[in-house]
Coordinates of C-alpha atoms and ligand atoms in Angstrom, one line a residue:
M1026 CA 10.8 13.1 -44.4
T1027 CA 14.5 12.7 -44.9
A1028 CA 16.3 9.6 -44.0
A1029 CA 18.6 11.3 -41.5
L1030 CA 20.6 10.1 -38.5
S1031 CA 22.0 13.5 -37.5
T1032 CA 24.9 13.8 -35.1
P1033 CA 24.3 17.6 -34.5
A1034 CA 20.6 16.7 -33.6
R1035 CA 21.6 14.2 -30.8
E1036 CA 20.2 16.5 -28.0
Q1037 CA 16.8 16.8 -29.8
T1038 CA 16.7 13.0 -30.1
L1039 CA 17.4 12.7 -26.4
D1040 CA 14.6 15.2 -25.7
R1041 CA 12.2 13.1 -27.8
L1042 CA 13.3 9.9 -26.0
D1043 CA 12.6 11.6 -22.7
R1044 CA 9.2 13.1 -23.8
E1045 CA 7.4 10.4 -25.9
R1046 CA 6.1 7.0 -25.0
F1047 CA 7.0 4.6 -27.8
D1048 CA 5.2 1.4 -28.9
C1049 CA 8.5 -0.3 -29.1
V1050 CA 12.1 0.3 -27.9
V1051 CA 14.8 -1.8 -29.6
I1052 CA 18.1 -2.4 -27.8
G1053 CA 21.0 -2.9 -30.2
G1054 CA 21.8 -1.2 -33.6
G1055 CA 23.3 -4.1 -35.5
I1056 CA 21.5 -5.6 -38.5
S1057 CA 18.9 -7.4 -36.2
G1058 CA 17.9 -4.2 -34.4
A1059 CA 18.0 -2.1 -37.6
G1060 CA 15.8 -4.6 -39.3
I1061 CA 13.3 -4.7 -36.5
A1062 CA 13.2 -0.9 -36.3
R1063 CA 12.4 -0.7 -40.0
E1064 CA 9.8 -3.4 -39.9
A1065 CA 8.1 -1.9 -36.9
S1066 CA 8.0 1.6 -38.3
Q1067 CA 6.7 0.2 -41.6
R1068 CA 3.9 -1.6 -39.7
G1069 CA 2.7 1.5 -38.0
L1070 CA 4.5 1.4 -34.6
S1071 CA 6.3 4.3 -33.0
V1072 CA 9.9 3.1 -32.4
A1073 CA 13.0 4.0 -30.5
L1074 CA 16.3 2.3 -31.1
L1075 CA 19.3 2.6 -28.8
E1076 CA 22.8 1.5 -29.7
A1077 CA 25.5 1.3 -27.0
E1078 CA 28.5 2.0 -29.2
D1079 CA 28.2 2.8 -32.9
Y1080 CA 25.6 1.4 -35.3
A1081 CA 26.9 -1.9 -36.8
S1082 CA 30.1 -1.7 -34.6
G1083 CA 29.4 -5.1 -33.2
T1084 CA 29.2 -8.2 -35.4
S1085 CA 27.4 -6.4 -38.2
S1086 CA 30.5 -4.6 -39.5
R1087 CA 32.8 -7.6 -39.1
S1088 CA 31.1 -10.3 -41.2
S1089 CA 32.3 -11.8 -44.5
K1090 CA 30.0 -9.3 -46.2
L1091 CA 28.2 -11.9 -48.1
I1092 CA 24.5 -11.9 -48.8
H1093 CA 24.3 -15.7 -49.1
G1094 CA 22.3 -18.8 -48.3
G1095 CA 25.3 -20.6 -47.0
L1096 CA 25.9 -23.6 -49.3
R1097 CA 27.7 -25.4 -46.5
Y1098 CA 24.7 -25.3 -44.2
L1099 CA 22.9 -27.6 -46.8
A1100 CA 25.5 -30.3 -46.0
M1101 CA 24.5 -29.8 -42.3
G1102 CA 20.9 -30.4 -43.2
D1103 CA 19.7 -26.9 -42.4
V1104 CA 17.4 -26.8 -45.5
G1105 CA 14.9 -24.4 -44.0
L1106 CA 17.6 -21.8 -43.1
V1107 CA 19.2 -22.2 -46.5
R1108 CA 15.9 -21.7 -48.3
T1109 CA 15.0 -18.6 -46.4
T1110 CA 18.4 -17.0 -46.8
A1111 CA 18.9 -18.1 -50.4
L1112 CA 15.6 -16.4 -51.3
E1113 CA 16.5 -13.3 -49.3
R1114 CA 19.3 -12.6 -51.7
K1115 CA 16.9 -11.6 -54.4
A1116 CA 14.8 -9.5 -51.9
I1117 CA 17.9 -7.6 -50.7
F1118 CA 19.0 -7.0 -54.3
R1119 CA 15.6 -5.6 -55.1
L1120 CA 15.7 -3.2 -52.1
A1121 CA 19.3 -2.1 -52.3
P1122 CA 21.2 -3.3 -55.4
H1123 CA 24.2 -1.3 -54.4
L1124 CA 24.4 -3.4 -51.2
A1125 CA 23.9 -6.7 -52.9
E1126 CA 26.4 -6.8 -55.8
R1127 CA 26.1 -9.9 -58.0
R1128 CA 29.5 -11.7 -58.0
W1129 CA 30.8 -15.1 -59.0
M1130 CA 31.8 -17.6 -56.3
V1131 CA 34.5 -19.9 -57.8
V1132 CA 34.9 -23.3 -56.3
P1133 CA 38.1 -25.0 -57.8
T1134 CA 38.0 -28.8 -57.8
R1135 CA 40.7 -31.4 -58.5
S1136 CA 38.6 -34.0 -60.3
W1137 CA 35.5 -34.7 -62.3
A1138 CA 34.0 -36.5 -59.3
G1139 CA 34.6 -33.5 -57.2
L1140 CA 33.0 -31.2 -59.8
L1141 CA 30.0 -33.4 -60.1
K1142 CA 29.5 -33.5 -56.3
M1143 CA 29.7 -29.7 -56.1
R1144 CA 27.3 -29.3 -59.0
T1145 CA 24.7 -31.5 -57.2
G1146 CA 24.9 -29.3 -54.1
I1147 CA 24.8 -26.1 -56.1
T1148 CA 21.8 -27.2 -58.2
T1149 CA 19.8 -27.8 -55.0
Y1150 CA 21.0 -24.5 -53.6
E1151 CA 19.8 -22.7 -56.8
K1152 CA 16.4 -24.4 -56.7
L1153 CA 16.0 -23.3 -53.1
G1154 CA 16.9 -19.8 -54.0
A1155 CA 14.8 -19.7 -57.2
V1156 CA 17.9 -18.8 -59.2
E1157 CA 17.3 -18.4 -63.0
G1158 CA 18.8 -17.5 -66.4
D1159 CA 22.2 -15.9 -66.4
D1160 CA 22.6 -16.4 -62.7
L1161 CA 22.7 -20.2 -62.9
H1162 CA 26.0 -21.8 -62.2
R1163 CA 28.6 -22.8 -64.9
N1164 CA 31.7 -24.9 -65.0
W1165 CA 35.1 -23.7 -66.0
S1166 CA 37.7 -25.8 -67.8
V1167 CA 41.5 -25.2 -67.2
D1168 CA 41.5 -22.7 -70.1
E1169 CA 38.6 -20.8 -68.5
I1170 CA 40.3 -20.8 -65.1
H1171 CA 43.4 -19.4 -66.8
E1172 CA 41.3 -16.7 -68.4
H1173 CA 39.2 -15.6 -65.5
E1174 CA 41.3 -16.5 -62.4
P1175 CA 44.9 -16.9 -63.5
A1176 CA 46.1 -17.0 -59.9
I1177 CA 44.5 -20.4 -59.2
D1178 CA 46.9 -23.3 -59.5
T1179 CA 45.7 -25.3 -62.5
G1180 CA 48.4 -27.8 -61.8
V1181 CA 46.2 -29.0 -59.0
F1182 CA 42.7 -27.7 -59.9
K1183 CA 41.5 -28.9 -63.3
H1184 CA 37.9 -27.7 -63.0
A1185 CA 35.9 -25.0 -61.2
C1186 CA 32.2 -24.7 -60.5
V1187 CA 31.1 -21.1 -60.5
Y1188 CA 27.9 -19.8 -59.0
R1189 CA 26.2 -16.6 -58.0
E1190 CA 26.6 -14.9 -54.6
Y1191 CA 26.1 -11.3 -53.5
L1192 CA 28.6 -9.0 -51.8
T1193 CA 27.4 -6.3 -49.5
D1194 CA 28.8 -3.7 -47.2
D1195 CA 27.4 -4.9 -43.9
A1196 CA 27.8 -1.6 -42.0
H1197 CA 26.1 0.4 -44.7
L1198 CA 23.2 -2.2 -44.9
V1199 CA 22.6 -1.5 -41.2
L1200 CA 22.8 2.3 -41.8
A1201 CA 20.3 2.0 -44.7
N1202 CA 17.8 0.1 -42.6
L1203 CA 18.1 2.6 -39.7
R1204 CA 17.8 5.6 -42.0
S1205 CA 14.7 4.0 -43.5
A1206 CA 13.2 3.6 -40.0
A1207 CA 14.2 7.2 -39.1
A1208 CA 12.5 8.5 -42.2
R1209 CA 9.2 6.9 -40.9
G1210 CA 9.7 8.7 -37.6
A1211 CA 11.8 6.3 -35.5
A1212 CA 14.0 8.0 -32.8
V1213 CA 17.5 6.4 -33.3
L1214 CA 20.6 7.0 -31.2
N1215 CA 24.1 5.6 -31.1
H1216 CA 26.7 5.8 -28.2
A1217 CA 23.7 5.3 -26.0
P1218 CA 23.9 2.1 -23.9
V1219 CA 20.8 0.8 -22.2
V1220 CA 21.8 0.5 -18.6
A1221 CA 18.5 -0.7 -17.0
V1222 CA 15.2 -2.2 -18.0
T1223 CA 12.4 -0.5 -16.0
L1224 CA 9.9 -2.9 -14.6
E1225 CA 6.4 -1.9 -13.6
D1226 CA 4.4 -4.6 -11.8
G1227 CA 6.9 -7.1 -13.1
R1228 CA 6.5 -6.0 -16.7
A1229 CA 9.0 -4.1 -18.8
G1230 CA 7.7 -0.5 -19.3
G1231 CA 10.8 0.9 -20.9
V1232 CA 14.6 1.3 -20.4
E1233 CA 17.1 3.7 -19.0
V1234 CA 19.7 5.0 -21.4
R1235 CA 23.0 6.9 -20.8
C1236 CA 24.3 9.2 -23.6
Q1237 CA 28.1 8.5 -23.8
Q1238 CA 28.7 11.8 -25.5
S1239 CA 26.9 14.2 -23.0
G1240 CA 26.5 11.9 -20.0
R1241 CA 22.7 12.6 -20.0
R1242 CA 20.5 9.8 -18.6
V1243 CA 17.0 9.4 -19.9
R1244 CA 14.2 7.1 -19.1
V1245 CA 12.5 5.9 -22.3
R1246 CA 9.0 4.7 -21.9
A1247 CA 7.7 1.9 -24.2
R1248 CA 4.9 -0.7 -24.5
C1249 CA 7.4 -3.3 -25.5
V1250 CA 11.2 -3.9 -25.2
I1251 CA 13.1 -5.9 -27.8
N1252 CA 16.6 -7.1 -27.0
A1253 CA 18.6 -7.4 -30.2
A1254 CA 22.1 -7.0 -28.7
G1255 CA 23.7 -9.8 -30.7
P1256 CA 26.6 -11.4 -28.8
W1257 CA 25.6 -9.2 -25.8
V1258 CA 22.0 -10.4 -25.5
E1259 CA 22.9 -12.2 -22.3
P1260 CA 24.0 -9.2 -20.2
V1261 CA 20.9 -7.3 -21.5
R1262 CA 18.6 -10.2 -20.6
R1263 CA 20.0 -10.1 -17.1
L1264 CA 18.8 -6.4 -16.8
E1265 CA 15.3 -7.9 -16.9
D1266 CA 16.0 -11.2 -15.2
P1267 CA 19.2 -11.6 -13.2
D1268 CA 18.8 -15.4 -13.2
A1269 CA 18.4 -15.7 -17.0
P1270 CA 20.1 -19.0 -18.1
P1271 CA 23.0 -18.9 -20.6
L1272 CA 21.8 -19.0 -24.2
L1273 CA 24.8 -18.4 -26.5
H1274 CA 27.9 -20.2 -27.7
L1275 CA 30.1 -17.3 -28.9
S1276 CA 32.4 -18.1 -31.9
K1277 CA 35.2 -15.9 -33.1
G1278 CA 35.6 -15.2 -36.7
V1279 CA 38.7 -13.4 -38.1
H1280 CA 39.3 -11.9 -41.5
I1281 CA 42.6 -10.7 -42.9
V1282 CA 43.1 -8.0 -45.6
M1283 CA 45.9 -7.8 -48.2
R1284 CA 46.5 -5.4 -51.1
A1285 CA 44.9 -6.8 -54.3
E1286 CA 48.3 -7.1 -56.0
T1287 CA 49.5 -9.5 -53.2
L1288 CA 46.6 -11.9 -53.9
P1289 CA 45.4 -11.0 -57.4
I1290 CA 42.0 -12.5 -57.9
N1291 CA 39.0 -11.1 -59.7
N1292 CA 36.0 -12.9 -58.1
L1293 CA 35.3 -14.7 -54.8
V1294 CA 37.2 -18.0 -54.4
V1295 CA 36.5 -20.9 -52.0
C1296 CA 39.6 -22.6 -50.4
N1297 CA 39.6 -25.7 -48.3
T1298 CA 41.4 -25.6 -44.9
A1299 CA 43.4 -28.4 -43.4
D1300 CA 40.5 -29.1 -40.9
R1301 CA 38.0 -29.6 -43.8
R1302 CA 36.4 -26.2 -43.5
T1303 CA 36.1 -23.6 -46.2
V1304 CA 37.4 -20.0 -46.3
F1305 CA 36.4 -17.3 -48.7
V1306 CA 38.9 -15.2 -50.6
I1307 CA 37.1 -12.0 -51.7
R1308 CA 38.3 -9.4 -54.1
H1309 CA 36.9 -6.0 -53.0
G1310 CA 38.3 -3.0 -55.0
E1311 CA 41.9 -2.3 -54.0
I1312 CA 42.0 -5.2 -51.5
T1313 CA 41.5 -9.0 -51.2
Y1314 CA 40.3 -10.3 -47.9
V1315 CA 40.3 -13.8 -46.5
G1316 CA 38.0 -15.3 -43.9
T1317 CA 36.9 -16.7 -41.7
T1318 CA 38.0 -18.6 -38.6
D1319 CA 35.3 -20.3 -36.4
T1320 CA 36.6 -20.9 -32.9
T1321 CA 34.9 -21.0 -29.5
Y1322 CA 35.4 -17.7 -27.8
Q1323 CA 35.9 -18.3 -24.1
P1324 CA 36.8 -15.0 -22.6
G1325 CA 33.2 -13.9 -22.7
H1326 CA 31.6 -10.8 -24.2
A1327 CA 34.6 -8.6 -25.1
Y1328 CA 33.8 -6.0 -27.7
W1329 CA 37.0 -6.3 -29.8
P1330 CA 38.2 -9.9 -29.7
E1331 CA 41.9 -10.2 -30.6
V1332 CA 43.3 -11.3 -33.9
S1333 CA 46.0 -13.8 -33.0
G1334 CA 49.0 -15.0 -35.0
E1335 CA 47.4 -18.5 -34.9
D1336 CA 44.2 -17.1 -36.6
V1337 CA 46.3 -15.4 -39.3
D1338 CA 48.4 -18.5 -40.0
Y1339 CA 45.2 -20.6 -40.2
L1340 CA 43.8 -18.3 -42.9
L1341 CA 47.1 -18.1 -44.9
E1342 CA 47.7 -21.8 -45.0
P1343 CA 45.1 -22.8 -47.6
L1344 CA 46.2 -20.0 -49.9
A1345 CA 49.5 -21.9 -50.5
R1346 CA 47.5 -24.9 -51.7
T1347 CA 45.1 -23.0 -54.0
F1348 CA 47.0 -20.3 -55.7
R1349 CA 50.2 -20.3 -57.9
T1350 CA 51.2 -16.8 -56.9
P1351 CA 53.7 -16.3 -54.1
T1352 CA 52.0 -17.2 -50.7
P1353 CA 51.3 -14.2 -48.6
T1354 CA 52.9 -14.0 -45.2
R1355 CA 51.9 -12.3 -41.9
D1356 CA 53.8 -9.2 -43.2
D1357 CA 51.5 -8.9 -46.2
V1358 CA 48.4 -8.4 -43.9
V1359 CA 47.5 -4.7 -43.9
S1360 CA 44.4 -4.8 -41.7
A1361 CA 42.2 -7.4 -40.0
W1362 CA 39.0 -7.7 -38.2
A1363 CA 37.5 -10.1 -35.7
G1364 CA 33.8 -10.5 -34.8
L1365 CA 31.8 -12.7 -32.5
R1366 CA 29.0 -15.0 -33.8
P1367 CA 26.1 -15.1 -31.4
L1368 CA 25.3 -18.8 -32.0
I1369 CA 22.5 -20.5 -30.1
A1370 CA 24.3 -23.1 -27.9
E1371 CA 24.0 -26.8 -28.8
P1372 CA 25.9 -28.6 -26.0
G1373 CA 28.7 -30.8 -27.1
K1374 CA 29.0 -29.3 -30.6
E1375 CA 32.0 -27.4 -32.1
P1376 CA 31.2 -23.9 -33.5
K1377 CA 31.4 -25.2 -37.1
E1378 CA 28.7 -27.8 -36.4
I1379 CA 26.3 -25.4 -34.7
S1380 CA 23.3 -24.3 -36.7
R1381 CA 23.1 -20.6 -37.7
R1382 CA 19.3 -20.6 -36.9
D1383 CA 17.8 -17.8 -34.8
E1384 CA 15.7 -18.0 -31.7
V1385 CA 13.1 -15.7 -30.1
L1386 CA 12.5 -15.8 -26.4
V1387 CA 10.0 -13.9 -24.2
G1388 CA 11.3 -13.1 -20.7
P1389 CA 9.4 -13.0 -17.5
G1390 CA 8.9 -9.2 -17.9
K1391 CA 7.9 -9.7 -21.6
V1392 CA 11.2 -8.5 -22.9
V1393 CA 11.6 -10.2 -26.3
T1394 CA 15.1 -11.4 -27.1
I1395 CA 16.2 -12.4 -30.6
A1396 CA 19.6 -14.1 -31.1
G1397 CA 21.5 -16.1 -33.6
G1398 CA 20.7 -16.0 -37.3
K1399 CA 22.6 -14.5 -40.3
L1400 CA 23.0 -11.0 -41.7
T1401 CA 21.3 -12.3 -44.9
G1402 CA 18.2 -13.4 -43.0
Y1403 CA 17.6 -10.2 -41.1
R1404 CA 14.2 -9.3 -42.6
P1405 CA 12.5 -12.6 -41.7
M1406 CA 14.2 -12.5 -38.3
A1407 CA 12.9 -8.9 -37.8
R1408 CA 9.4 -10.0 -38.7
E1409 CA 9.5 -13.0 -36.3
A1410 CA 10.8 -10.9 -33.4
L1411 CA 8.3 -8.1 -34.0
E1412 CA 5.3 -10.5 -34.2
A1413 CA 6.4 -12.2 -31.0
A1414 CA 6.6 -8.8 -29.3
A1415 CA 3.2 -7.8 -30.6
A1416 CA 1.7 -11.0 -29.3
A1417 CA 3.4 -10.7 -25.9
C1418 CA 2.6 -7.0 -25.4
D1419 CA -0.8 -6.7 -27.1
L1420 CA 0.3 -4.4 -29.9
R1421 CA -1.6 -4.1 -33.2
L1422 CA 0.6 -4.4 -36.3
A1423 CA -0.4 -3.3 -39.8
P1424 CA 0.0 -6.2 -42.3
P1425 CA 3.4 -6.5 -43.8
A1426 CA 3.9 -4.4 -47.0
D1427 CA 3.6 -6.5 -50.3
D1428 CA 5.7 -4.1 -52.2
E1429 CA 8.4 -2.7 -49.9
E1430 CA 10.0 0.6 -50.9
P1431 CA 13.7 0.5 -51.7
L1432 CA 16.3 1.2 -48.9
P1433 CA 17.9 4.7 -49.2
G1434 CA 20.1 4.8 -52.3
G1435 CA 18.5 1.6 -53.7
D1436 CA 16.1 3.1 -56.2
F1437 CA 17.8 1.8 -59.4
D1438 CA 18.0 -1.2 -61.6
G1439 CA 21.2 -2.6 -60.2
D1440 CA 23.5 -1.3 -63.0
L1441 CA 26.4 -0.2 -60.8
G1442 CA 28.5 0.5 -63.9
R1443 CA 26.0 3.1 -65.2
L1444 CA 25.9 4.9 -61.8
E1445 CA 29.7 4.9 -61.8
R1446 CA 29.9 6.4 -65.3
E1447 CA 27.3 9.0 -64.4
L1448 CA 29.2 10.1 -61.3
V1449 CA 32.5 10.3 -63.2
A1450 CA 30.8 12.5 -65.9
S1451 CA 28.8 14.7 -63.5
A1452 CA 31.3 15.3 -60.7
G1453 CA 34.6 14.7 -62.3
V1454 CA 35.7 12.2 -59.7
T1455 CA 38.1 9.3 -60.6
P1456 CA 36.8 5.9 -61.6
V1457 CA 38.2 4.4 -58.4
C1458 CA 36.4 6.9 -56.3
A1459 CA 33.1 6.4 -58.3
A1460 CA 33.4 2.6 -57.9
R1461 CA 33.9 2.9 -54.2
M1462 CA 31.1 5.5 -53.6
V1463 CA 28.4 3.8 -55.7
R1464 CA 28.8 0.6 -53.6
L1465 CA 28.4 2.5 -50.4
Y1466 CA 25.7 5.0 -51.2
G1467 CA 23.8 3.8 -54.4
T1468 CA 21.9 6.7 -56.0
E1469 CA 22.6 9.0 -53.1
V1470 CA 26.1 9.5 -54.6
A1471 CA 24.4 12.4 -56.5
D1472 CA 23.4 14.1 -53.3
I1473 CA 26.8 13.7 -51.8
A1474 CA 28.6 14.9 -54.9
A1475 CA 26.3 17.9 -55.0
M1476 CA 27.7 18.9 -51.6
G1477 CA 31.2 19.0 -53.2
A1478 CA 33.5 16.8 -55.1
A1479 CA 36.9 17.8 -53.7
P1480 CA 39.0 14.9 -52.4
L1481 CA 39.3 14.6 -48.6
A1482 CA 43.1 14.5 -48.8
E1483 CA 45.5 14.8 -51.8
G1484 CA 45.1 11.8 -54.1
S1485 CA 42.4 10.3 -51.9
A1486 CA 39.5 8.3 -53.4
V1487 CA 37.3 9.7 -50.6
L1488 CA 35.4 13.0 -51.0
A1489 CA 35.4 15.6 -48.2
S1490 CA 31.6 15.8 -48.6
E1491 CA 31.4 12.1 -47.5
V1492 CA 32.5 13.2 -44.1
D1493 CA 29.8 15.9 -44.0
W1494 CA 27.2 13.3 -45.2
A1495 CA 28.3 10.8 -42.5
I1496 CA 27.8 13.4 -39.8
S1497 CA 24.5 14.9 -41.1
Q1498 CA 22.8 11.7 -42.4
E1499 CA 24.5 8.6 -40.9
G1500 CA 25.1 9.6 -37.3
A1501 CA 28.9 9.4 -37.3
A1502 CA 29.9 10.9 -33.9
T1503 CA 33.6 9.7 -33.4
L1504 CA 36.5 9.4 -35.8
E1505 CA 36.4 5.6 -35.4
D1506 CA 32.7 5.7 -36.5
M1507 CA 33.9 7.7 -39.6
V1508 CA 36.9 5.7 -40.8
Y1509 CA 35.7 2.2 -39.8
R1510 CA 32.0 2.1 -40.6
R1511 CA 31.2 5.2 -42.8
L1512 CA 34.2 5.7 -45.2
R1513 CA 35.5 2.2 -44.6
T1514 CA 39.1 3.3 -45.3
A1515 CA 40.5 1.8 -42.1
L1516 CA 39.8 -1.6 -43.6
Y1517 CA 39.6 -1.2 -47.3
S1518 CA 42.1 1.4 -48.3
P1519 CA 45.3 0.6 -46.5
D1520 CA 47.5 3.0 -48.4
S1521 CA 45.3 6.0 -47.8
A1522 CA 44.3 5.1 -44.3
K1523 CA 46.8 7.4 -42.5
P1524 CA 46.2 10.7 -44.5
T1525 CA 42.4 10.0 -44.4
V1526 CA 42.4 9.7 -40.6
E1527 CA 44.1 13.0 -40.2
A1528 CA 42.0 14.8 -42.7
A1529 CA 38.7 13.3 -41.5
A1530 CA 39.5 14.3 -37.9
R1531 CA 40.1 17.9 -39.0
R1532 CA 36.9 18.0 -41.0
M1533 CA 34.9 16.5 -38.2
A1534 CA 36.4 19.0 -35.8
A1535 CA 35.2 21.8 -38.0
R1536 CA 31.7 20.4 -38.2
L1537 CA 31.3 19.3 -34.6
G1538 CA 33.3 21.9 -32.7
W1539 CA 36.1 19.7 -31.5
D1540 CA 39.2 21.4 -30.0
E1541 CA 42.8 20.2 -30.5
A1542 CA 42.7 18.0 -27.4
R1543 CA 39.6 16.2 -28.7
I1544 CA 41.2 15.8 -32.1
G1545 CA 44.3 14.2 -30.5
V1546 CA 42.1 11.8 -28.4
E1547 CA 40.1 10.8 -31.5
I1548 CA 43.2 10.1 -33.7
G1549 CA 44.9 8.3 -30.8
A1550 CA 41.8 6.0 -30.4
V1551 CA 41.8 5.1 -34.1
R1552 CA 45.5 4.5 -34.2
A1553 CA 45.3 2.3 -31.1
R1554 CA 42.4 0.3 -32.7
M1555 CA 44.4 -0.2 -36.0
A1556 CA 47.5 -1.2 -34.0
A1557 CA 45.5 -3.7 -31.9
D1558 CA 44.2 -5.5 -34.9
L1559 CA 47.7 -5.9 -36.3
A1560 CA 49.3 -6.8 -32.9
F1561 CA 49.7 -10.4 -34.1
R1562 CA 52.7 -9.2 -36.1
D1563 CA 54.7 -8.8 -32.8
E1564 CA 54.0 -12.4 -31.7
A1565 CA 56.9 -14.8 -31.9
Ligands
FAD318 P1 25.4 -7.1 -33.7 O1 25.7 -6.7 -35.0 O2 26.6 -7.5 -32.8 O3 24.6 -6.0 -33.0 C1 24.3 -6.0 -31.6 C2 24.5 -4.5 -31.1 O4 23.9 -4.5 -29.8 C3 25.9 -4.1 -31.0 O5 26.1 -3.0 -31.9 C4 26.1 -3.7 -29.5 O6 26.9 -2.6 -29.4 C5 24.7 -3.4 -29.1 N1 24.5 -3.5 -27.7 C6 25.0 -4.4 -26.8 N2 24.6 -4.2 -25.5 C7 23.8 -3.0 -25.6 C8 23.1 -2.2 -24.6 N3 23.2 -2.5 -23.3 N4 22.5 -1.1 -25.1 C9 22.4 -0.8 -26.4 N5 23.0 -1.5 -27.3 C10 23.7 -2.7 -26.9 N6 26.1 -13.5 -42.0 C11 25.8 -13.4 -43.3 O7 24.6 -13.4 -43.7 N7 26.8 -13.3 -44.2 C12 28.1 -13.3 -43.9 O8 29.0 -13.2 -44.8 C13 28.4 -13.5 -42.5 N8 29.7 -13.5 -42.2 C14 30.1 -13.6 -40.8 C15 31.4 -13.6 -40.5 C16 31.8 -13.5 -39.2 C17 33.2 -13.6 -38.8 C18 30.8 -13.4 -38.2 C19 31.2 -13.3 -36.7 C20 29.4 -13.5 -38.5 C21 29.1 -13.5 -39.9 N9 27.7 -13.5 -40.2 C22 27.4 -13.5 -41.6 C23 26.7 -13.5 -39.2 C24 26.2 -12.0 -39.1 O9 27.2 -11.1 -39.2 C25 25.5 -11.9 -37.7 O10 24.5 -12.8 -37.6 C26 24.9 -10.5 -37.5 O11 25.7 -9.4 -37.9 C27 24.4 -10.3 -36.1 O12 23.8 -9.1 -36.0 P2 23.2 -8.6 -34.6 O13 22.5 -7.3 -34.9 O14 22.3 -9.7 -34.0 O15 24.4 -8.3 -33.6

């Protein structure tokens, strides 16, 4: 079976949803829902997954993109969470090495005492995560900082402690899990909000879904319903129980993006903020991004929280104290994103003090809700939610697999450089294009290049065949799906973003039968999204 989420096959998926009775229907196609769908299909259940907007379009494409245990949660005493997530780094690397790239995290310190304190924390972190050999931390002297990270201000920082973390592409991690579930028979659909939970004798017997593309409404029957709607779990809970009490404390997290030459670093660097938090500065191909903020989000459950001038200034401020290069300004920010953390509320605490643990609840109609947690911990979370659902709804689960098969594109030893060289040699693409593609698709680059190696637009590091792949294998149904969460150019390739948008729209039109009016609507929607994320520039 192919691991396909096919946009042209949407109607057939709706027919299946209408016709079959599933063991399990999952609401939400972020990393939580995707992980549950994969785990459930691996353990012998028939599964349907419904996503209101696009896969990963909620929090799961707007994270810091780190597969990490979260060193700072150790200081908060969350040892269990850190152990689980620190160990998960190796597991995700094993399943999808292209989506867990090993990178150095550099923590500059001013003094020996600071360095020693940092080393103590990192040593504990490494023990919890069973880190060994070449991956163990090291210390840099001033000379080594000059050599490896010349932008760091060594007038201030005399030492650095350097430890391993893993960088992912969060949206593609979601897609890989969904495609893995689909390959085992799961029926998966995006742009399909669940609008009702159907109750039979007080128990959930399925859901009602409305396809946003065709308007078709379908009643999906299932023996259990799992609510994995992230920051939106509360409105979904109220479909089952209008009196469900509040559960979440939403926290907004903003990232800003600059061209790499504006902030020329090579690794991941930790900076301290004025309010004693840390932000990450992350080199990613042609860009460097900085994040994140952590502020209570009062307005509720908006899908696209705003990036304010205050958020941007907060992230720019520590750069001046860490780097010797000219400090970037608001004008240097070429793109930005904001996401909402679905934290489990702990009354009286600030977002930065709240644990990142997850929680599973069973509602009066036996709908199982999972909320909180981290991208990195998605597999244990999925297992926890599924086992709670099986217990609540009398489902028999096969035992968990000892030796899980790799995610799509993950069947290689982790040598990204070798995959890049092979792609350059076999398809004649540029090294920049190869580096980009290998980190999104892993070994599947060979399948994509076999569909054609022509660039999407002149000088672009994106292939036209990536658009075809995103439509036929990854369920891209709108231009925003394409440039934000498949090609990733809207965030990662500021210079080619405009020509890519136009060319991708034309290519999608040819594949999906869009007319000129539809092309105009799609391009307009993407431009409006990009402008909204940069609207802070107009603030006084
Ligand atoms: P989401 O990804 O939001 O998915 C929920 C989905 O449910 C959405 O796509 C939504 O459209 C859908 N939905 C809602 N209502 C309905 C409905 N009625 N019908 C159907 N679908 C519906 N974690 C890490 O491990 N590493 C990091 O570096 C990291 N950085 C972060 C940085 C920021 C700024 C933030 C905000 C979080 C970060 N996290 C990180 C945490 C991590 O991103 C989240 O824990 C995770 O993405 C949450 O995934 P989710 O699937 O639960 O929610």
